[in-house]
Amino acid sequence: NELAKHCMEDIDATFVEKVAKGDIMVAGWNFGCGSSREHAPLVIKTCGTGCVIAKSFARIFYRNAINIGLPVIVCKDLPDAVSTGDEMELSLTEGVAKANGQVFSCTKLPPYMQQILSQGGLIASLNKEEA
């Protein structure tokens, strides 16, 4: 929770004040580069972000995000077509995002990854399998 107070502050010092529960973060290429621990996606999730859509993700960040239950979706065309405050709809199961009257094709997560996300992350998913 303490780290979440500082989420994205180097880019926008007021980010944490503006983000609302369930908001979608939109990013460019190689989002999460330099992050080798689960803290980065966990902080993004803890401050209220419901999903990150980017042109691409750093591999370790991507996997850590799924493992802690933060949806991360590759959608190469959407980031250039939206601005802060735009409303979006996202279907993880269909791999489709809608914004500004446009429909964008996104990477559709495989069922096992969708299951991990729906159960709150990898550990929660494994705990449910053991029960």
PDB file of C-alpha atoms in Angstrom:
ATOM      1  CA  ASN A   1       0.000   0.000   0.000  1.00  0.00           C
ATOM      2  CA  GLU A   2       2.858   2.370   0.749  1.00  0.00           C
ATOM      3  CA  LEU A   3       4.449   1.754  -2.653  1.00  0.00           C
ATOM      4  CA  ALA A   4       1.077   2.250  -4.386  1.00  0.00           C
ATOM      5  CA  LYS A   5       1.044   5.853  -3.141  1.00  0.00           C
ATOM      6  CA  HIS A   6       3.966   6.475  -5.507  1.00  0.00           C
ATOM      7  CA  CYS A   7       2.677   4.632  -8.584  1.00  0.00           C
ATOM      8  CA  MET A   8       3.731   6.337 -11.838  1.00  0.00           C
ATOM      9  CA  GLU A   9       4.818   9.487  -9.975  1.00  0.00           C
ATOM     10  CA  ASP A  10       7.837  10.052 -12.242  1.00  0.00           C
ATOM     11  CA  ILE A  11       5.483  10.360 -15.215  1.00  0.00           C
ATOM     12  CA  ASP A  12       2.499  12.003 -13.498  1.00  0.00           C
ATOM     13  CA  ALA A  13       2.792  13.126  -9.875  1.00  0.00           C
ATOM     14  CA  THR A  14      -1.020  13.182  -9.586  1.00  0.00           C
ATOM     15  CA  PHE A  15      -1.649   9.738 -11.112  1.00  0.00           C
ATOM     16  CA  VAL A  16      -2.628   8.076  -7.827  1.00  0.00           C
ATOM     17  CA  GLU A  17      -5.092  10.872  -7.052  1.00  0.00           C
ATOM     18  CA  LYS A  18      -6.770  10.533 -10.460  1.00  0.00           C
ATOM     19  CA  VAL A  19      -6.934   6.772 -10.964  1.00  0.00           C
ATOM     20  CA  ALA A  20     -10.270   5.202 -10.072  1.00  0.00           C
ATOM     21  CA  LYS A  21     -10.926   1.570  -9.248  1.00  0.00           C
ATOM     22  CA  GLY A  22     -11.126  -0.392 -12.470  1.00  0.00           C
ATOM     23  CA  ASP A  23      -9.517   2.229 -14.708  1.00  0.00           C
ATOM     24  CA  ILE A  24      -7.586   0.987 -17.719  1.00  0.00           C
ATOM     25  CA  MET A  25      -3.982   2.122 -18.043  1.00  0.00           C
ATOM     26  CA  VAL A  26      -2.829   2.555 -21.648  1.00  0.00           C
ATOM     27  CA  ALA A  27       0.847   2.440 -22.572  1.00  0.00           C
ATOM     28  CA  GLY A  28       3.235   2.211 -25.496  1.00  0.00           C
ATOM     29  CA  TRP A  29       5.992  -0.217 -26.431  1.00  0.00           C
ATOM     30  CA  ASN A  30       7.803  -2.514 -23.984  1.00  0.00           C
ATOM     31  CA  PHE A  31       5.799  -1.428 -20.947  1.00  0.00           C
ATOM     32  CA  GLY A  32       7.356  -2.635 -17.704  1.00  0.00           C
ATOM     33  CA  CYS A  33      10.900  -2.827 -19.058  1.00  0.00           C
ATOM     34  CA  GLY A  34      13.363  -2.910 -16.180  1.00  0.00           C
ATOM     35  CA  SER A  35      10.903  -4.512 -13.780  1.00  0.00           C
ATOM     36  CA  SER A  36      12.007  -7.975 -12.721  1.00  0.00           C
ATOM     37  CA  ARG A  37       9.908  -8.315  -9.564  1.00  0.00           C
ATOM     38  CA  GLU A  38       6.195  -8.569  -9.026  1.00  0.00           C
ATOM     39  CA  HIS A  39       6.158  -5.279  -7.117  1.00  0.00           C
ATOM     40  CA  ALA A  40       5.644  -3.122 -10.233  1.00  0.00           C
ATOM     41  CA  PRO A  41       2.421  -4.767 -11.461  1.00  0.00           C
ATOM     42  CA  LEU A  42       1.253  -5.232  -7.862  1.00  0.00           C
ATOM     43  CA  VAL A  43       1.582  -1.494  -7.210  1.00  0.00           C
ATOM     44  CA  ILE A  44      -0.344  -0.712 -10.400  1.00  0.00           C
ATOM     45  CA  LYS A  45      -3.095  -3.113  -9.338  1.00  0.00           C
ATOM     46  CA  THR A  46      -3.131  -1.908  -5.713  1.00  0.00           C
ATOM     47  CA  CYS A  47      -3.680   1.729  -6.672  1.00  0.00           C
ATOM     48  CA  GLY A  48      -6.881   0.702  -8.456  1.00  0.00           C
ATOM     49  CA  THR A  49      -5.935   0.043 -12.065  1.00  0.00           C
ATOM     50  CA  GLY A  50      -8.072  -2.784 -13.426  1.00  0.00           C
ATOM     51  CA  CYS A  51      -6.076  -3.559 -16.567  1.00  0.00           C
ATOM     52  CA  VAL A  52      -3.105  -2.400 -18.619  1.00  0.00           C
ATOM     53  CA  ILE A  53      -3.340  -2.225 -22.407  1.00  0.00           C
ATOM     54  CA  ALA A  54      -0.067  -1.591 -24.239  1.00  0.00           C
ATOM     55  CA  LYS A  55       1.547  -1.953 -27.646  1.00  0.00           C
ATOM     56  CA  SER A  56       3.891  -4.528 -26.070  1.00  0.00           C
ATOM     57  CA  PHE A  57       5.163  -5.596 -22.655  1.00  0.00           C
ATOM     58  CA  ALA A  58       8.496  -6.571 -21.191  1.00  0.00           C
ATOM     59  CA  ARG A  59       8.332 -10.355 -20.783  1.00  0.00           C
ATOM     60  CA  ILE A  60       8.981 -10.535 -17.030  1.00  0.00           C
ATOM     61  CA  PHE A  61       6.545  -7.699 -16.263  1.00  0.00           C
ATOM     62  CA  TYR A  62       3.879  -9.414 -18.373  1.00  0.00           C
ATOM     63  CA  ARG A  63       4.192 -12.738 -16.573  1.00  0.00           C
ATOM     64  CA  ASN A  64       4.380 -11.113 -13.131  1.00  0.00           C
ATOM     65  CA  ALA A  65       1.211  -9.155 -13.906  1.00  0.00           C
ATOM     66  CA  ILE A  66      -0.706 -12.313 -14.794  1.00  0.00           C
ATOM     67  CA  ASN A  67       0.682 -14.053 -11.705  1.00  0.00           C
ATOM     68  CA  ILE A  68      -0.620 -11.333  -9.367  1.00  0.00           C
ATOM     69  CA  GLY A  69      -3.965 -11.086 -11.175  1.00  0.00           C
ATOM     70  CA  LEU A  70      -3.530  -7.881 -13.203  1.00  0.00           C
ATOM     71  CA  PRO A  71      -4.829  -8.247 -16.760  1.00  0.00           C
ATOM     72  CA  VAL A  72      -2.292  -7.090 -19.353  1.00  0.00           C
ATOM     73  CA  ILE A  73      -3.415  -6.947 -22.965  1.00  0.00           C
ATOM     74  CA  VAL A  74      -1.416  -6.282 -26.108  1.00  0.00           C
ATOM     75  CA  CYS A  75      -3.313  -3.990 -28.470  1.00  0.00           C
ATOM     76  CA  LYS A  76      -0.962  -2.266 -30.905  1.00  0.00           C
ATOM     77  CA  ASP A  77      -3.365   0.277 -32.421  1.00  0.00           C
ATOM     78  CA  LEU A  78      -5.400   1.404 -29.402  1.00  0.00           C
ATOM     79  CA  PRO A  79      -2.756   3.506 -27.566  1.00  0.00           C
ATOM     80  CA  ASP A  80      -2.462   5.961 -30.469  1.00  0.00           C
ATOM     81  CA  ALA A  81      -6.246   6.336 -30.710  1.00  0.00           C
ATOM     82  CA  VAL A  82      -7.119   7.250 -27.109  1.00  0.00           C
ATOM     83  CA  SER A  83      -6.380  10.006 -24.620  1.00  0.00           C
ATOM     84  CA  THR A  84      -6.560  10.283 -20.855  1.00  0.00           C
ATOM     85  CA  GLY A  85     -10.170  10.199 -19.732  1.00  0.00           C
ATOM     86  CA  ASP A  86     -11.574   8.410 -22.786  1.00  0.00           C
ATOM     87  CA  GLU A  87     -14.083   5.667 -22.006  1.00  0.00           C
ATOM     88  CA  MET A  88     -13.258   2.128 -23.118  1.00  0.00           C
ATOM     89  CA  GLU A  89     -14.746  -1.315 -23.081  1.00  0.00           C
ATOM     90  CA  LEU A  90     -12.612  -4.435 -23.040  1.00  0.00           C
ATOM     91  CA  SER A  91     -13.541  -8.060 -23.554  1.00  0.00           C
ATOM     92  CA  LEU A  92     -10.752 -10.329 -22.344  1.00  0.00           C
ATOM     93  CA  THR A  93     -12.539 -13.399 -23.649  1.00  0.00           C
ATOM     94  CA  GLU A  94     -13.011 -11.988 -27.152  1.00  0.00           C
ATOM     95  CA  GLY A  95      -9.768  -9.998 -27.370  1.00  0.00           C
ATOM     96  CA  VAL A  96     -11.583  -6.820 -28.375  1.00  0.00           C
ATOM     97  CA  ALA A  97     -11.421  -3.257 -27.076  1.00  0.00           C
ATOM     98  CA  LYS A  98     -13.802  -0.443 -27.985  1.00  0.00           C
ATOM     99  CA  ALA A  99     -13.003   3.254 -27.654  1.00  0.00           C
ATOM    100  CA  ASN A 100     -14.046   6.440 -29.424  1.00  0.00           C
ATOM    101  CA  GLY A 101     -16.390   4.578 -31.741  1.00  0.00           C
ATOM    102  CA  GLN A 102     -13.637   2.237 -32.929  1.00  0.00           C
ATOM    103  CA  VAL A 103     -13.103  -1.477 -32.365  1.00  0.00           C
ATOM    104  CA  PHE A 104      -9.570  -2.732 -31.771  1.00  0.00           C
ATOM    105  CA  SER A 105      -8.287  -6.261 -32.071  1.00  0.00           C
ATOM    106  CA  CYS A 106      -6.211  -7.239 -29.054  1.00  0.00           C
ATOM    107  CA  THR A 107      -4.326 -10.314 -28.004  1.00  0.00           C
ATOM    108  CA  LYS A 108      -6.782 -12.859 -26.695  1.00  0.00           C
ATOM    109  CA  LEU A 109      -5.444 -14.528 -23.579  1.00  0.00           C
ATOM    110  CA  PRO A 110      -5.479 -18.330 -23.550  1.00  0.00           C
ATOM    111  CA  PRO A 111      -8.121 -19.927 -21.292  1.00  0.00           C
ATOM    112  CA  TYR A 112      -5.597 -20.992 -18.633  1.00  0.00           C
ATOM    113  CA  MET A 113      -4.375 -17.383 -18.280  1.00  0.00           C
ATOM    114  CA  GLN A 114      -7.935 -16.095 -18.141  1.00  0.00           C
ATOM    115  CA  GLN A 115      -8.585 -18.620 -15.369  1.00  0.00           C
ATOM    116  CA  ILE A 116      -5.554 -17.410 -13.392  1.00  0.00           C
ATOM    117  CA  LEU A 117      -6.811 -13.820 -13.715  1.00  0.00           C
ATOM    118  CA  SER A 118     -10.394 -14.679 -12.794  1.00  0.00           C
ATOM    119  CA  GLN A 119      -9.203 -16.394  -9.618  1.00  0.00           C
ATOM    120  CA  GLY A 120      -7.097 -13.444  -8.512  1.00  0.00           C
ATOM    121  CA  GLY A 121      -3.638 -14.580  -9.614  1.00  0.00           C
ATOM    122  CA  LEU A 122      -1.456 -17.672  -9.774  1.00  0.00           C
ATOM    123  CA  ILE A 123      -1.249 -18.458  -6.046  1.00  0.00           C
ATOM    124  CA  ALA A 124      -5.006 -18.074  -5.584  1.00  0.00           C
ATOM    125  CA  SER A 125      -5.549 -20.281  -8.638  1.00  0.00           C
ATOM    126  CA  LEU A 126      -3.216 -22.979  -7.320  1.00  0.00           C
ATOM    127  CA  ASN A 127      -4.832 -22.849  -3.881  1.00  0.00           C
ATOM    128  CA  LYS A 128      -8.261 -23.416  -5.458  1.00  0.00           C
ATOM    129  CA  GLU A 129      -6.915 -26.429  -7.387  1.00  0.00           C
ATOM    130  CA  GLU A 130      -5.612 -27.999  -4.152  1.00  0.00           C
ATOM    131  CA  ALA A 131      -8.889 -27.472  -2.282  1.00  0.00           C
TER     132      ALA A 131
END
